[in-house]
Coordinates of C-alpha atoms in Angstrom, one line a residue:
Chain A
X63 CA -26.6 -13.2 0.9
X64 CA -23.1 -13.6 2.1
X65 CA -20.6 -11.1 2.7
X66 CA -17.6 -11.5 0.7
X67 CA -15.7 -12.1 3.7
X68 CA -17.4 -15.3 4.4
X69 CA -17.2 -16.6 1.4
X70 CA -15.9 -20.3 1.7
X71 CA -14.2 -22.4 -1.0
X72 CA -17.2 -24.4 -1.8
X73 CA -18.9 -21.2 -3.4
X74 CA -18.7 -21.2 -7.5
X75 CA -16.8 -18.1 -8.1
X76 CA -14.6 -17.1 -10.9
X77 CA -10.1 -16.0 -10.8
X78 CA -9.4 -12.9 -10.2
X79 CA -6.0 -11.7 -11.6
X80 CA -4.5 -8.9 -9.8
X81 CA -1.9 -7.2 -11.6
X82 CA 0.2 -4.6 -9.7
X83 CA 0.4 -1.7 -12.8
X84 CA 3.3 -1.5 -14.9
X85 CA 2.1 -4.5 -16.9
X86 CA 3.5 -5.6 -20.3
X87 CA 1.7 -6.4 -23.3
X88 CA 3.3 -9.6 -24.0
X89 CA 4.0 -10.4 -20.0
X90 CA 3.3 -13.1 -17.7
X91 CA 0.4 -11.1 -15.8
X92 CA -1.5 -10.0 -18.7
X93 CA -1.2 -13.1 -20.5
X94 CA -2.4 -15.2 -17.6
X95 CA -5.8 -13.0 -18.0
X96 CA -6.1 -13.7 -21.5
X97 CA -5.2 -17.2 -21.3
X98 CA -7.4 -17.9 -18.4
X99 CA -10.4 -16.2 -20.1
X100 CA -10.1 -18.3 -23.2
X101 CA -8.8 -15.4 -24.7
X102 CA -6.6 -16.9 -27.5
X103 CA -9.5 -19.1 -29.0
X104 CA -11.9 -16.3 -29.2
X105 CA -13.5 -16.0 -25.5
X106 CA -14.9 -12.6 -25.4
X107 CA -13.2 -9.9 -23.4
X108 CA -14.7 -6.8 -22.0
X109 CA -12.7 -4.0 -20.8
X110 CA -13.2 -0.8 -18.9
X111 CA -11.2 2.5 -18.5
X112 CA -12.9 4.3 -16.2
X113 CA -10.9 4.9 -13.9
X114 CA -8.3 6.4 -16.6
X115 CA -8.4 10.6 -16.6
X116 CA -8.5 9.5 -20.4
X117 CA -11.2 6.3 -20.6
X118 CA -10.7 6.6 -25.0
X119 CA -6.9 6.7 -25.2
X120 CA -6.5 4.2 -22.2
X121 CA -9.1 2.2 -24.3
X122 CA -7.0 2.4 -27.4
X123 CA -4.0 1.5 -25.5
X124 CA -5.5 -1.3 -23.9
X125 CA -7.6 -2.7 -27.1
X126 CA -3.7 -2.7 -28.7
X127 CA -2.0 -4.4 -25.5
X128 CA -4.5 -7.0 -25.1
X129 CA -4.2 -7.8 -28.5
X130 CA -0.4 -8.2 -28.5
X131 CA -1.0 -10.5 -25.6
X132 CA -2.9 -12.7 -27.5
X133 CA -6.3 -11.7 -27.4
X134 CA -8.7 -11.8 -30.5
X135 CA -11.9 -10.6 -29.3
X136 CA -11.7 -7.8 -27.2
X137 CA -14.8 -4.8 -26.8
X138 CA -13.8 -1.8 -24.5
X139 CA -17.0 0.3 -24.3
X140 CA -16.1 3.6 -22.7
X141 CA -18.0 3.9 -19.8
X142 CA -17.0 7.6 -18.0
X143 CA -19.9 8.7 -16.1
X144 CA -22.4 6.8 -14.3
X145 CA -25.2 7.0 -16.6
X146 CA -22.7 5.1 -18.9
X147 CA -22.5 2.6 -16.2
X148 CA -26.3 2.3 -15.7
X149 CA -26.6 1.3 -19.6
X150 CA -28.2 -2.1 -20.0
X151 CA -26.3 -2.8 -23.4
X152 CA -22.9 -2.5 -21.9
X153 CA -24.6 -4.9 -19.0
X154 CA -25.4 -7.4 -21.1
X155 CA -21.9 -7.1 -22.6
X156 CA -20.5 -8.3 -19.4
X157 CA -22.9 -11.3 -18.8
X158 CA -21.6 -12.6 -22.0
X159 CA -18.0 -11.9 -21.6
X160 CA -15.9 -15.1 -20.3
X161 CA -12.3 -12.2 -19.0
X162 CA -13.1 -8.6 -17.5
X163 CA -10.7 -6.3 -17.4
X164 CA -10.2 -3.4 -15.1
X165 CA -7.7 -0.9 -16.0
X166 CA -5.6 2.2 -13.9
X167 CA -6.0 5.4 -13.1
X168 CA -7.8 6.5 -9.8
X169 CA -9.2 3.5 -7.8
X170 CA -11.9 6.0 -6.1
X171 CA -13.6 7.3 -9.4
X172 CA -13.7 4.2 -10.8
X173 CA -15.7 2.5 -7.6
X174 CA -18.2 5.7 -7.5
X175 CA -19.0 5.4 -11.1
X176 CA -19.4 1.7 -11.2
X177 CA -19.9 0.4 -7.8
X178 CA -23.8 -0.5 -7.5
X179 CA -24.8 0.2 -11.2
X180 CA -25.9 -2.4 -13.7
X181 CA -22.6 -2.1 -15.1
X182 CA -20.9 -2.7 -11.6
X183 CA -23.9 -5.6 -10.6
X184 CA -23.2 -7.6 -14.4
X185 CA -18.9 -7.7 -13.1
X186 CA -19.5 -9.1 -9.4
X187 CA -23.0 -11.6 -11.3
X188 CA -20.1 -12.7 -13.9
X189 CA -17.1 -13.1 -11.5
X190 CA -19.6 -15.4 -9.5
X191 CA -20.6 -17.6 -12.5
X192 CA -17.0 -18.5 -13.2
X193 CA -15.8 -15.2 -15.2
X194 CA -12.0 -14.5 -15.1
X195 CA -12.2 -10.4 -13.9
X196 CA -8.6 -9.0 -14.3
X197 CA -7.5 -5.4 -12.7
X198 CA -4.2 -3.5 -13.2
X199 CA -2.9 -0.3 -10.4
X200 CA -6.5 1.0 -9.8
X201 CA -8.4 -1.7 -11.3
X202 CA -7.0 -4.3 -8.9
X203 CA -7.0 -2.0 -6.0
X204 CA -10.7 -1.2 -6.3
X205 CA -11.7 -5.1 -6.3
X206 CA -11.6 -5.2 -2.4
X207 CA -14.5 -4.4 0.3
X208 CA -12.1 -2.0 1.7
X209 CA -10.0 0.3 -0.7
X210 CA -6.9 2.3 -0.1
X211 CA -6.1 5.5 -2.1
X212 CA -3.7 8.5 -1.7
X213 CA -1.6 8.8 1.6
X214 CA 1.8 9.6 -0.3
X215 CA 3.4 12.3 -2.2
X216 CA 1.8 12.1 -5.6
X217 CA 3.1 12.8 -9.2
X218 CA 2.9 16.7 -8.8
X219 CA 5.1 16.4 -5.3
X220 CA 1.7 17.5 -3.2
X221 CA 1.1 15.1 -0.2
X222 CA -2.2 13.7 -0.4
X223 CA -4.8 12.3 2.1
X224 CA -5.2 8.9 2.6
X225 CA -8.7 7.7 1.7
X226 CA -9.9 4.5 2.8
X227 CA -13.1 3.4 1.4
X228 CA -16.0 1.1 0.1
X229 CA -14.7 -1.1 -3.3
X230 CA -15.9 -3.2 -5.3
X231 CA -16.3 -5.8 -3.5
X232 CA -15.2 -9.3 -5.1
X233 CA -12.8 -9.9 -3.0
X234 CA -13.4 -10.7 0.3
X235 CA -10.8 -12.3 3.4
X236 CA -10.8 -8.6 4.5
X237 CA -8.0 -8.0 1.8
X238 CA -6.6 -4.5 0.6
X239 CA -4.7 -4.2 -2.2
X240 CA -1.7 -2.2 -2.9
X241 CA -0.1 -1.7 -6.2
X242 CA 3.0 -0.8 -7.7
X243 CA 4.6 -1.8 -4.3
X244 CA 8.6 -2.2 -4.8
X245 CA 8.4 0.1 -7.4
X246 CA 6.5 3.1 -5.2
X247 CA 8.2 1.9 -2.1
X248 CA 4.6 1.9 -0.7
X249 CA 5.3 -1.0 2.3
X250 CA 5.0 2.4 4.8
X251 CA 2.3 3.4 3.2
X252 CA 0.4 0.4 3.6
X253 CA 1.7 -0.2 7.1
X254 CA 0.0 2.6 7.8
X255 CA -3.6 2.0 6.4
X256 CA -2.9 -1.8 8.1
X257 CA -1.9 -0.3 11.8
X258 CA -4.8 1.8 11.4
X259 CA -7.3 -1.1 10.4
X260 CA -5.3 -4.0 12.1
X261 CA -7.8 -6.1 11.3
X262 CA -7.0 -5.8 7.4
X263 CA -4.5 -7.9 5.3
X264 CA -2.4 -6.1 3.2
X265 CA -1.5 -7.0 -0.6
X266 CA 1.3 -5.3 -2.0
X267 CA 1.6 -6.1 -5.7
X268 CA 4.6 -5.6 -7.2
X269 CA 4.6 -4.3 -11.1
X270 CA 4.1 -6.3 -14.1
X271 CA 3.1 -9.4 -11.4
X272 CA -0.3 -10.8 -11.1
X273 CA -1.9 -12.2 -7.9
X274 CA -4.0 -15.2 -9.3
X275 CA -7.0 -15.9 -6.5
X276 CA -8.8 -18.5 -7.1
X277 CA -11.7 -19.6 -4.0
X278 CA -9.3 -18.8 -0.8
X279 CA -6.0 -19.5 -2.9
X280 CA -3.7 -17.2 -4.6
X281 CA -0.5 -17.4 -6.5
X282 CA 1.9 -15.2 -7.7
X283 CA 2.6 -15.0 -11.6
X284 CA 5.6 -12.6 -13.7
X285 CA 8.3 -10.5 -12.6
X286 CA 7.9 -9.8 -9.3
X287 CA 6.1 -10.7 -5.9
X288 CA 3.4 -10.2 -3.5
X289 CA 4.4 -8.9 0.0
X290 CA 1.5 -9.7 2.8
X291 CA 1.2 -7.6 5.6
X292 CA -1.0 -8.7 8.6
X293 CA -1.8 -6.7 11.5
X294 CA -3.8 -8.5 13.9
X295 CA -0.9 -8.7 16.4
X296 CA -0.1 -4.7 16.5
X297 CA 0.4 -3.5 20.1
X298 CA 1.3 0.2 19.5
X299 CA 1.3 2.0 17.2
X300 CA 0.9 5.9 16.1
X301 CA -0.9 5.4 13.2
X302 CA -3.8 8.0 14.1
X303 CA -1.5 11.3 15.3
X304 CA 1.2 10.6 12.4
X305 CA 0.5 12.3 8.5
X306 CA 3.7 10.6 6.7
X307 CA 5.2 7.2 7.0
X308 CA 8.3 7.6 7.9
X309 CA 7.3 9.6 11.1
X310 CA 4.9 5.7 12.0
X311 CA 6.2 3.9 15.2
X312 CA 4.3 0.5 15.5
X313 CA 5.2 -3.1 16.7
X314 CA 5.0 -5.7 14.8
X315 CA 3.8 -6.4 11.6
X316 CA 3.9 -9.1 10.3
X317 CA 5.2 -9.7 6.8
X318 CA 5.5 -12.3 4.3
X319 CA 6.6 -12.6 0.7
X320 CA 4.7 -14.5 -2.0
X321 CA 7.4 -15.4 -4.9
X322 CA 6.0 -17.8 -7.6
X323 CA 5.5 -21.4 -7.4
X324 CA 3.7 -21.0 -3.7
X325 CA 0.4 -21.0 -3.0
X326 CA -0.7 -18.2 -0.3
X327 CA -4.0 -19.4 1.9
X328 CA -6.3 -16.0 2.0
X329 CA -8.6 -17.2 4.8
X330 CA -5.5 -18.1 7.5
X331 CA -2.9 -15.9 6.0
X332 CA -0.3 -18.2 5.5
X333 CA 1.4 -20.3 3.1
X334 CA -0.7 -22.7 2.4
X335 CA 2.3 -25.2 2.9
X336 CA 2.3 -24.4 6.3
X337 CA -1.7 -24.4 6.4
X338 CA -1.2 -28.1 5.6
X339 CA 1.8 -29.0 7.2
X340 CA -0.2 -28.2 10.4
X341 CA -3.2 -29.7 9.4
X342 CA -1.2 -33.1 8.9
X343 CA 1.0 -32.7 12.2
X344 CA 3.7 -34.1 10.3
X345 CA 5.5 -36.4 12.9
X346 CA 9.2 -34.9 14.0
X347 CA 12.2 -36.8 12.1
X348 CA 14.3 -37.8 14.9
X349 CA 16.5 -40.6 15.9
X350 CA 16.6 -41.9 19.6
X351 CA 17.5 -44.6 21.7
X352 CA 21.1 -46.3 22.2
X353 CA 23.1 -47.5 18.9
X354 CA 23.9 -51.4 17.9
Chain B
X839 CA 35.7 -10.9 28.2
X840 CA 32.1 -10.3 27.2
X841 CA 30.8 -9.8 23.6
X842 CA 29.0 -6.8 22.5
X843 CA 25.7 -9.3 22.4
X844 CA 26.1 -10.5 25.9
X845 CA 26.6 -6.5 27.1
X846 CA 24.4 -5.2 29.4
X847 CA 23.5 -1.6 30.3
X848 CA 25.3 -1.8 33.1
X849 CA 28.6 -1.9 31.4
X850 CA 30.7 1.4 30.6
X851 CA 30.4 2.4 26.8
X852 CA 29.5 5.1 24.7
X853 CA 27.1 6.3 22.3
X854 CA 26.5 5.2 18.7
X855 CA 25.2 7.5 16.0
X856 CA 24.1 5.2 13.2
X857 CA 23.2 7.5 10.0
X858 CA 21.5 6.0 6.9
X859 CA 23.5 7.6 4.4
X860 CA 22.7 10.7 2.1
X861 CA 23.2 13.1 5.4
X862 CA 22.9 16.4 5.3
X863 CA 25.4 19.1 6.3
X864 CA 23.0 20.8 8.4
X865 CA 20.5 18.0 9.5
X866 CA 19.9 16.5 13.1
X867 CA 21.6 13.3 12.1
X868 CA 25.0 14.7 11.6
X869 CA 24.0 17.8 13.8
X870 CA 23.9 15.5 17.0
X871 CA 26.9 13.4 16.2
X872 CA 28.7 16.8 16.7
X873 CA 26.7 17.9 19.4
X874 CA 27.2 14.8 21.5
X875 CA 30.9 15.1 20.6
X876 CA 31.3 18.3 22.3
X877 CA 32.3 19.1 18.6
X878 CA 30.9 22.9 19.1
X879 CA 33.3 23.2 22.0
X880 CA 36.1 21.9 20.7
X881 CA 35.9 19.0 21.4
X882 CA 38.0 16.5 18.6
X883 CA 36.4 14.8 15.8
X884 CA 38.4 12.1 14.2
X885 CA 36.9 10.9 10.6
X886 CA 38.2 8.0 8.6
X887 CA 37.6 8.0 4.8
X888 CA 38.6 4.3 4.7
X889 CA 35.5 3.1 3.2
X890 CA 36.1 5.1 0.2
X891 CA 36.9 5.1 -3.3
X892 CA 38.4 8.0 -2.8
X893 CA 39.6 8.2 0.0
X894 CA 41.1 12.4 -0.2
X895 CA 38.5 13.7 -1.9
X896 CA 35.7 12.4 0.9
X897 CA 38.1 13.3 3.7
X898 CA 38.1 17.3 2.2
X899 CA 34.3 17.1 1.9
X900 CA 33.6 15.6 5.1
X901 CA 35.8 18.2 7.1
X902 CA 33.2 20.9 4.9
X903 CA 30.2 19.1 6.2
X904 CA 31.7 18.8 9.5
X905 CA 32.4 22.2 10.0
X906 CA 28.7 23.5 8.5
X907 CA 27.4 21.0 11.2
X908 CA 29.5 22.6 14.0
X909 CA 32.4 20.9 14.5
X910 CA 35.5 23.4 15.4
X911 CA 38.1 20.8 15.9
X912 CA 38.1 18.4 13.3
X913 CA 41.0 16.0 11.9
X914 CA 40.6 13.2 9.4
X915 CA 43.7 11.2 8.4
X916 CA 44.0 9.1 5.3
X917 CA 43.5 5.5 6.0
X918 CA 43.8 3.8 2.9
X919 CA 45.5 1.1 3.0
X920 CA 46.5 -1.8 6.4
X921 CA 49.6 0.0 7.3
X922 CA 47.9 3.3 7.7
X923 CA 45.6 1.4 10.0
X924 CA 48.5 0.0 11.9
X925 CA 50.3 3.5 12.5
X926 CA 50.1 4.4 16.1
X927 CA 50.7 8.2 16.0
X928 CA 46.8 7.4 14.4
X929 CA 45.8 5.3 17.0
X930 CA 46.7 7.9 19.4
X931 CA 44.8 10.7 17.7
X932 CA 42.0 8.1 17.9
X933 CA 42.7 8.1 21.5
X934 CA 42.1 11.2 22.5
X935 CA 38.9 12.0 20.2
X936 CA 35.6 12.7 21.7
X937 CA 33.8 11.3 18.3
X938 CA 35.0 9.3 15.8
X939 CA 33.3 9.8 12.5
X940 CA 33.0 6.6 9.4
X941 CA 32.5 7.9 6.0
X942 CA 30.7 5.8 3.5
X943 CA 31.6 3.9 0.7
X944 CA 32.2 -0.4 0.9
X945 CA 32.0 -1.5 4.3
X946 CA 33.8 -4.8 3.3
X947 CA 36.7 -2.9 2.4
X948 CA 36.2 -0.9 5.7
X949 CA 36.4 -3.6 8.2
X950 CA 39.2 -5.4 5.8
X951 CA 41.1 -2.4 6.1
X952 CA 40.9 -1.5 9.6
X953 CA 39.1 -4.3 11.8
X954 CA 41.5 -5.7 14.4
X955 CA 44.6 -3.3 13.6
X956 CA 45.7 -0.4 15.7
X957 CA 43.6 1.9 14.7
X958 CA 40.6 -0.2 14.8
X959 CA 41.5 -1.4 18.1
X960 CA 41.7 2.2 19.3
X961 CA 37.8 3.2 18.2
X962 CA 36.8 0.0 19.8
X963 CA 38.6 1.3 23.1
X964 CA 37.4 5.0 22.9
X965 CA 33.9 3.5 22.1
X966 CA 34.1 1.7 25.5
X967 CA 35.8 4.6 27.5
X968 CA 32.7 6.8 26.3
X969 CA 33.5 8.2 23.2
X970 CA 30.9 9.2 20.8
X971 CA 31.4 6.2 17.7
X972 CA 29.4 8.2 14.3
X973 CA 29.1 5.6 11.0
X974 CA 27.2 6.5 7.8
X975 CA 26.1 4.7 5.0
X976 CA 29.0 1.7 4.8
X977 CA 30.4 3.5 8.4
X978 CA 27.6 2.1 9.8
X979 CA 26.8 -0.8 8.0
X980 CA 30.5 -2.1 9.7
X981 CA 30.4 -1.2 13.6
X982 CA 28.0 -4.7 13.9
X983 CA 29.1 -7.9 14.5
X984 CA 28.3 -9.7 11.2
X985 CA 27.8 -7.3 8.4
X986 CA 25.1 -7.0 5.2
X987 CA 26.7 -5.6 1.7
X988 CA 25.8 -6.4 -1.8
X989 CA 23.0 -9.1 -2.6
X990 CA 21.6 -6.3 -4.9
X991 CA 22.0 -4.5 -8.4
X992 CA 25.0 -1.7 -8.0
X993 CA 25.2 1.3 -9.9
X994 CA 26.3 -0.7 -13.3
X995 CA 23.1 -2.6 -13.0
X996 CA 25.5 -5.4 -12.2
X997 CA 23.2 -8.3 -9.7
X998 CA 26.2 -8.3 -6.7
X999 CA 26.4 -11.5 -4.6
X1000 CA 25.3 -11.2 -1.1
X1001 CA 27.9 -10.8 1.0
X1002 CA 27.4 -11.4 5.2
X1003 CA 30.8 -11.3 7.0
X1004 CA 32.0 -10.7 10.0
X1005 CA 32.6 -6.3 11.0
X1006 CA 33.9 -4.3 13.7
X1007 CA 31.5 -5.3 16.3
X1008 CA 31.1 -2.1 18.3
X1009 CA 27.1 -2.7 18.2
X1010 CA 26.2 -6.0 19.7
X1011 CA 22.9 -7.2 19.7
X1012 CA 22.8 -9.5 16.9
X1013 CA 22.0 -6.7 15.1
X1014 CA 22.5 -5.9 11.3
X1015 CA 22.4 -2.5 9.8
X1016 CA 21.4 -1.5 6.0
X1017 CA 21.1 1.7 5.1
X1018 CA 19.9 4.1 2.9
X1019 CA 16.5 2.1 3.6
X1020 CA 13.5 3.8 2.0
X1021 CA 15.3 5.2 -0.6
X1022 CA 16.9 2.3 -2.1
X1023 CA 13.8 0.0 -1.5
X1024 CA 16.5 -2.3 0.3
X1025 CA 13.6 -4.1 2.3
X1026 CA 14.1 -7.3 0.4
X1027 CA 17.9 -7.5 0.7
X1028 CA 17.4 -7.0 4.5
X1029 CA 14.3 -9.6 4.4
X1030 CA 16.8 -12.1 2.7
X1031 CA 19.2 -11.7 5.0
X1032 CA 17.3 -11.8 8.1
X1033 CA 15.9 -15.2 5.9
X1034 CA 18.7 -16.5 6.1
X1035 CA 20.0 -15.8 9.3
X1036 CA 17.0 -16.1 11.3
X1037 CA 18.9 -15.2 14.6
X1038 CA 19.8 -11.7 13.5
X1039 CA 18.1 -8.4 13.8
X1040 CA 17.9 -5.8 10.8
X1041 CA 17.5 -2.4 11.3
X1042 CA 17.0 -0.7 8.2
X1043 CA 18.2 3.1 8.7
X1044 CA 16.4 5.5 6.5
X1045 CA 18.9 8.5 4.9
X1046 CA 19.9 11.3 6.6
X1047 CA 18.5 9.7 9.9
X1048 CA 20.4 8.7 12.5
X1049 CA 19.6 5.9 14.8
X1050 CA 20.9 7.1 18.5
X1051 CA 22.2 4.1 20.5
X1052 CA 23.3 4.2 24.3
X1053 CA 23.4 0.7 25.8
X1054 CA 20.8 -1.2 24.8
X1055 CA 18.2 1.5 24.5
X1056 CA 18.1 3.0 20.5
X1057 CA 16.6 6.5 19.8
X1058 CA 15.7 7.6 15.8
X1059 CA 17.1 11.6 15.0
X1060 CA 16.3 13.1 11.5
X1061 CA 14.2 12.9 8.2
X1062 CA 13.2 9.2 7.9
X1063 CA 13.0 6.4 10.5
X1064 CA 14.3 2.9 11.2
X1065 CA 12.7 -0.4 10.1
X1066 CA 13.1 -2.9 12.4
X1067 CA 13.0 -7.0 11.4
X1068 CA 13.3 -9.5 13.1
X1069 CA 13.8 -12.9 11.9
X1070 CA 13.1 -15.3 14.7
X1071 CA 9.4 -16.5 14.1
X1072 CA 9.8 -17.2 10.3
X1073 CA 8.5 -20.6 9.5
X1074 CA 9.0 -21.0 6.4
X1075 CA 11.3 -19.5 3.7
X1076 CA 13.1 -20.3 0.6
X1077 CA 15.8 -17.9 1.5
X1078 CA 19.1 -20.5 0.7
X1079 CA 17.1 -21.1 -3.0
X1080 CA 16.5 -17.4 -4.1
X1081 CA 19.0 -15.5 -6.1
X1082 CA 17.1 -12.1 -6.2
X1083 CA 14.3 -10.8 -3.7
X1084 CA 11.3 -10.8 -5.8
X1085 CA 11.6 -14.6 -5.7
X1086 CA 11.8 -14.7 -2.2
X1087 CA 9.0 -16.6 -0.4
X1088 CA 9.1 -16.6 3.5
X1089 CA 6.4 -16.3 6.3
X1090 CA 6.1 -14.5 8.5
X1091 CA 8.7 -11.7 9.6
X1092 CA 7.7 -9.1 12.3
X1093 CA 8.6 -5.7 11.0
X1094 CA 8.4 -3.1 13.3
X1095 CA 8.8 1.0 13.1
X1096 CA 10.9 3.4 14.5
X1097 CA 9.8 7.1 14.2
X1098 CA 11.7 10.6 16.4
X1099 CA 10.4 10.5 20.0
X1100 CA 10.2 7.1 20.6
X1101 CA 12.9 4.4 22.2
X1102 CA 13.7 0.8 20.8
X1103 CA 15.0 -1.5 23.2
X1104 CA 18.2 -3.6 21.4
X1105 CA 17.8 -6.0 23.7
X1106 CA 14.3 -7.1 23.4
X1107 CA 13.6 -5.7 19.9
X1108 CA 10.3 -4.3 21.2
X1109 CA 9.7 -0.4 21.5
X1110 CA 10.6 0.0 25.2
X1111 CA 7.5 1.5 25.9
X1112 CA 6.0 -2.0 25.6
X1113 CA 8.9 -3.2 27.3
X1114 CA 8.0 -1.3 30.1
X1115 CA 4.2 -1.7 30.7
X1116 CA 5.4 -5.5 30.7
X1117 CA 7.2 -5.2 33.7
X1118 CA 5.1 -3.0 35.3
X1119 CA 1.6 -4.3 34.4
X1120 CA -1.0 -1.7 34.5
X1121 CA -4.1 -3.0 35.9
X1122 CA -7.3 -3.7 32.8
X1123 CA -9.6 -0.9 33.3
X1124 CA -12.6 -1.1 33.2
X1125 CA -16.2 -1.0 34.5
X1126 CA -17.7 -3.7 36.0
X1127 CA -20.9 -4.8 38.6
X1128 CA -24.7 -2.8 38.2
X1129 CA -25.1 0.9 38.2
X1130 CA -26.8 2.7 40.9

């Protein structure tokens, strides 16, 4: 089988939609999911809150949001523990569904209680027959081979560790996904997990904004953008002695910004417009020569 | 004679403190203003206020924080207006200060009010007899040669053009200072205007940090760090379209980090540690041939 990471365009796969948290009900991002999945006309959509400290009331929430975003037949079975996620009805809910949707909370719980179990096997078997599988905050960040969690100050002002991890696995170009990214001013955070895995890209997902990927092609959709971060071409940096971000010397980065209406090329990092440009060699415009 | 950008370390000047706003009475940033100003030994402060709103009340509150942080000799005269600016007995005091201090407040206003008059003349001369030249917030945000404000929403939630103008040009460079960096999430306004001025340099100065700055070597003092950008690989960007940041599009810019303890060199816009094993070139090692 091949890894993720070599996964070419000619594979049958399904869209992922990678929303960065903070997503409205009747917004861009969320409606892209439904819409994509059919949503509107009746295409079955199965959700899962487990990585919510609260998988019923997040389910409740999230029955009522997809709903307002057009959505008519929606099932959120509440799958908390992993003997949940080992149930072969829910399973069997998920090979029929045409959307998947991931919700937030803590990207870590929700990868050990799903990652590897029938539940976790029927996502990444539907994704590759064509399913649309939509995460938000924690549910997008956990779609990755490699996850990041933690590494800030967190809600109860306690600095927390940074984990970097196994996820879930469906999407491959050696992406990492960060969420909530203008919002949470996370860019050090992530230049941190990046300088210490240079060989990573970085996705930082602004709120209420979807990343659409489709094969090795993404797009941004709603209100804000995508910021790329690729750190092949670090020299230095003192990502393993420092604890905080703003303590991080490194050079260089580099960074991009994904606004709608441009396509970003997963495999070569780049704007795909400049993939192409290059592959066509477009001649120079120039005039030479004497006048008349 | 020679602009700041063509300077070299050879030539006589003196040292920059460039704080990123929201400084601290008793913090390094300040703390080594007044320390390299002789300020515990009497040595003369002179602060302007220009920048202001109001002008009085910041002078009284800076000659507090002044004196927490040390300073036993401190004078700040109300420069609100042109003439003020052209008054020589101000000039003079100017003159014989060991550190001129910038409030904060509009930097547009700032240079308006005092670039190319006699008292702005007069902290360009002390600046190049050795005095110690200390901006924060919009005080630093001017000493550059073409300066960043607005292009952002201000505190009425108003969306304020982007303004780039020319400033007082004491730091050469190319550079471009915004501060308050971290905390105001300004990464996109400095990524738009690096966009769009491809040639510049950004250095994004985190609050109550100074960034250090004796010839063309730049040292970071304080709580946060410096964000360095610079502009002149982008390819591709939409920069001149693009009304707010989250619609920018652009590929790639190298962003760099600046954390206490290690030196930026201006003129390269590389950490100079890098600079240095450049120039030097340590040998590979490594272990070659059979064992014994």
């Amino acid at each position: 089988m091949m890894a993720p990471s070599q996964r070419r365009a000619g594979d049958t796969c399904g869209t992922l939609v990678l929303i960065g948290g903070g997503c409205s009900a009747d917004g861009e991002a969320l409606g892209t999911f439904v819409e994509r999945s059919g949503g509107h006309e009746g295409g079955r959509i199965v959700g899962f809150t487990t990585a919510s400290s609260d998988p019923m009331g997040s389910a409740i929430a999230w029955r009522n949001d997809l709903k307002i975003a057009g959505a008519t037949n929606v099932e959120i079975p509440i799958v908390d523990r992993r003997d949940a996620a080992q149930d072969k009805r829910i399973a069997e809910l998920v090979a029929e569904a045409q959307g998947i949707f991931l919700g937030g909370g803590d990207q870590v719980h929700l990868v050990a209680t799903i990652g590897g179990s029938r539940v976790g096997n029927a996502i990444r078997d539907a994704y590759r027959r064509g399913a649309i599988v939509c995460g938000t905050s924690a549910g997008a960040a956990a779609l990755t081979e490699t996850i990041l969690a933690g590494g800030e100050v967190d809600e109860q002002g306690v600095n927390t560790d940074m984990h970097i991890g196994p996820g879930l696995g469906l999407l491959g170009f050696r992406a990492m996904i960060d969420t909530h990214f203008a919002e949470r001013r996370r860019l050090h955070r992530l230049f941190v997990a990046i300088a210490s895995n240079p060989d990573l890209m970085g996705l930082g997902i602004d709120e209420d904004t979807a990343l659409v990927v489709e094969g090795h092609l993404a797009e941004v959709v709603g209100k804000g953008g995508v910021t790329f971060v690729d750190g092949r071409g670090v020299r230095f940096d003192n990502a393993n002695e420092v604890t905080t971000g703003s303590r991080l010397t490194l050079s260089y980065l580099r960074v991009g910004l994904l606004g709608p209406g441009y396509q970003f090329n997963l495999r070569e990092r780049e704007l795909d417009c400049l993939v192409k440009s290059k592959q066509t060699r477009e001649p120079v415009a120039s005039v030479k020569g004497e006048g008349a």
